[in-house]
XYZ file of C-alpha atoms in Angstrom:
197
model
C 111.516 132.454 145.917
C 112.767 129.908 143.547
C 110.219 130.463 140.940
C 109.286 133.636 139.065
C 105.689 134.921 139.122
C 105.160 133.955 135.647
C 106.339 130.429 136.346
C 104.072 130.109 139.480
C 101.038 131.444 137.454
C 101.670 129.103 134.670
C 101.953 125.974 136.905
C 98.727 127.166 138.696
C 97.051 127.345 135.313
C 98.243 123.784 134.349
C 96.519 122.589 137.561
C 99.282 122.115 140.034
C 98.299 122.393 143.635
C 99.391 125.382 145.721
C 101.317 123.040 148.147
C 103.359 121.650 145.057
C 104.098 125.203 143.972
C 104.947 126.337 147.514
C 107.436 123.433 147.917
C 109.057 124.129 144.389
C 109.374 127.927 145.189
C 110.586 127.037 148.717
C 107.979 129.555 150.384
C 105.224 128.946 153.080
C 101.707 128.983 152.261
C 101.471 132.447 153.869
C 104.008 133.751 151.663
C 102.185 132.377 148.650
C 98.924 134.045 149.815
C 100.731 137.327 150.201
C 102.218 137.047 146.814
C 98.755 136.112 145.292
C 97.074 139.056 146.748
C 99.776 141.560 145.470
C 100.048 139.884 141.984
C 96.205 140.204 141.711
C 96.151 143.901 142.948
C 99.067 144.781 140.658
C 96.945 143.884 137.662
C 93.884 145.976 138.320
C 93.806 148.756 135.885
C 94.137 152.099 137.714
C 90.830 153.868 137.807
C 92.269 157.044 139.011
C 94.697 159.561 137.412
C 95.226 160.971 133.741
C 96.408 159.170 130.723
C 97.590 160.781 127.485
C 96.183 158.751 124.744
C 96.731 159.290 121.025
C 93.851 159.658 118.880
C 91.275 161.466 121.001
C 89.772 164.805 119.768
C 89.323 166.128 123.293
C 89.656 164.951 126.931
C 87.610 162.149 127.964
C 86.642 161.781 131.641
C 85.624 158.439 133.154
C 84.208 158.785 136.798
C 83.167 155.873 138.766
C 80.492 156.043 141.162
C 80.317 154.465 144.796
C 79.479 151.060 143.051
C 82.482 151.238 140.609
C 80.094 151.851 137.682
C 81.911 153.998 135.036
C 80.393 157.217 133.706
C 81.937 158.544 130.617
C 81.951 162.144 129.720
C 83.199 163.327 126.489
C 82.770 166.324 124.038
C 82.285 164.130 120.916
C 80.436 160.888 120.147
C 83.764 159.307 118.944
C 85.615 160.157 122.050
C 82.464 158.901 124.076
C 82.655 155.618 122.483
C 86.377 155.303 122.879
C 85.889 155.936 126.595
C 83.298 153.296 126.729
C 85.565 150.732 125.176
C 88.370 151.737 127.399
C 86.182 151.372 130.521
C 84.752 148.208 129.427
C 88.213 146.768 128.962
C 89.356 148.134 132.474
C 86.673 146.068 133.926
C 86.115 142.962 131.721
C 89.181 142.407 129.456
C 89.365 138.747 130.040
C 85.663 138.360 129.573
C 85.666 140.200 126.561
C 88.587 137.940 125.116
C 86.761 134.835 126.363
C 83.483 135.667 124.739
C 85.303 136.730 121.594
C 87.164 133.156 121.599
C 83.702 131.560 122.263
C 81.957 133.129 119.367
C 84.846 132.645 116.788
C 85.226 128.976 117.927
C 88.819 129.523 119.153
C 88.335 128.366 123.090
C 90.304 125.031 122.679
C 93.370 127.174 121.754
C 93.652 128.236 125.363
C 91.419 125.842 127.361
C 92.461 122.584 125.458
C 90.413 119.472 124.269
C 87.404 120.182 126.688
C 86.512 123.132 124.573
C 86.546 121.473 121.188
C 82.892 120.732 121.170
C 82.028 124.390 121.791
C 84.390 125.516 118.912
C 82.903 123.022 116.464
C 79.396 124.315 117.311
C 80.235 127.929 116.985
C 82.333 127.427 113.928
C 79.628 125.416 112.206
C 76.956 128.300 113.080
C 79.515 130.571 111.510
C 79.193 133.507 113.952
C 82.591 134.806 112.869
C 81.569 134.847 109.057
C 78.165 136.510 110.023
C 80.084 139.205 111.878
C 82.117 139.864 108.777
C 79.215 140.117 106.651
C 77.234 142.411 109.222
C 80.299 144.823 109.335
C 79.899 145.482 105.600
C 76.158 146.225 105.945
C 76.353 148.615 108.908
C 75.681 152.326 108.293
C 78.696 154.434 108.312
C 77.933 156.135 111.680
C 77.625 152.921 113.373
C 80.909 151.649 111.972
C 82.542 154.885 113.315
C 81.150 154.405 116.750
C 82.266 150.656 116.754
C 85.640 151.718 115.449
C 86.044 154.114 118.288
C 85.031 151.432 120.941
C 87.498 149.080 119.488
C 90.192 151.679 119.751
C 89.331 152.187 123.403
C 89.698 148.550 124.108
C 93.001 148.376 122.288
C 94.305 151.458 124.225
C 93.798 149.667 127.513
C 95.286 146.495 126.322
C 98.316 148.274 125.045
C 98.552 150.161 128.283
C 98.257 146.952 130.385
C 100.997 144.939 128.658
C 103.046 143.155 131.496
C 100.163 143.305 133.924
C 97.167 142.011 131.963
C 94.433 140.400 134.226
C 95.793 137.369 135.959
C 93.753 134.857 133.822
C 95.895 135.557 130.816
C 99.050 134.281 132.813
C 97.165 131.381 134.257
C 96.361 130.239 130.703
C 99.627 131.251 129.210
C 98.735 133.689 126.491
C 98.260 137.365 125.668
C 94.952 138.740 123.848
C 95.273 139.731 120.280
C 94.215 143.145 119.285
C 90.510 143.795 119.192
C 88.628 144.150 116.132
C 85.266 145.614 115.191
C 84.045 142.187 114.115
C 84.820 140.734 117.494
C 81.948 142.894 119.086
C 79.832 141.779 116.390
C 80.625 138.181 116.840
C 79.835 138.312 120.572
C 76.599 140.060 119.747
C 75.834 137.087 117.523
C 76.799 134.648 120.096
C 74.312 136.245 122.539
C 71.681 136.001 119.953
C 72.272 132.605 119.342
C 72.355 131.773 123.067
C 68.991 133.687 123.655
C 67.077 132.668 120.590
C 68.872 130.327 118.123
C 68.983 127.255 120.117
């Protein structure tokens, strides 16, 4: 293969056809298909096994049922919300980042000019500023839960470096660490979508 996986993904993300990439990489379409399946599979976070994660008070167990739905078991509320953030990021890390970027008016950074209109709208509404203000008004126990949830998302992100969901490589970027106000900005965007328009 004349192209690295990273190069192939970036070229796909820029809109090159699979045929063009196969030609540049000097591989057959069947080889491309096998590479694609393996590359996607390699990036799925492991749902089995144990991990040693700093910052937990006790062990947290995340069990997935027959439908893949996570059930988080913990001995403390903080650990429960950490596990919830971790499981959410396992399943939806790119979606979380996309929603955060949309709410904060930062989609054009990764999607280009076609996202400018959305960014202008969301910056005009000021969802990021609203989230910052909301954070200061939350009760301490709610802030603690949100901080634990945020730590769970960040733990999964850190664990996934080098094998993030494939969308990140297709778009050529890595997500920034999660902040508590990112979750609040997303909630604000949902409120705007459902009621504000």
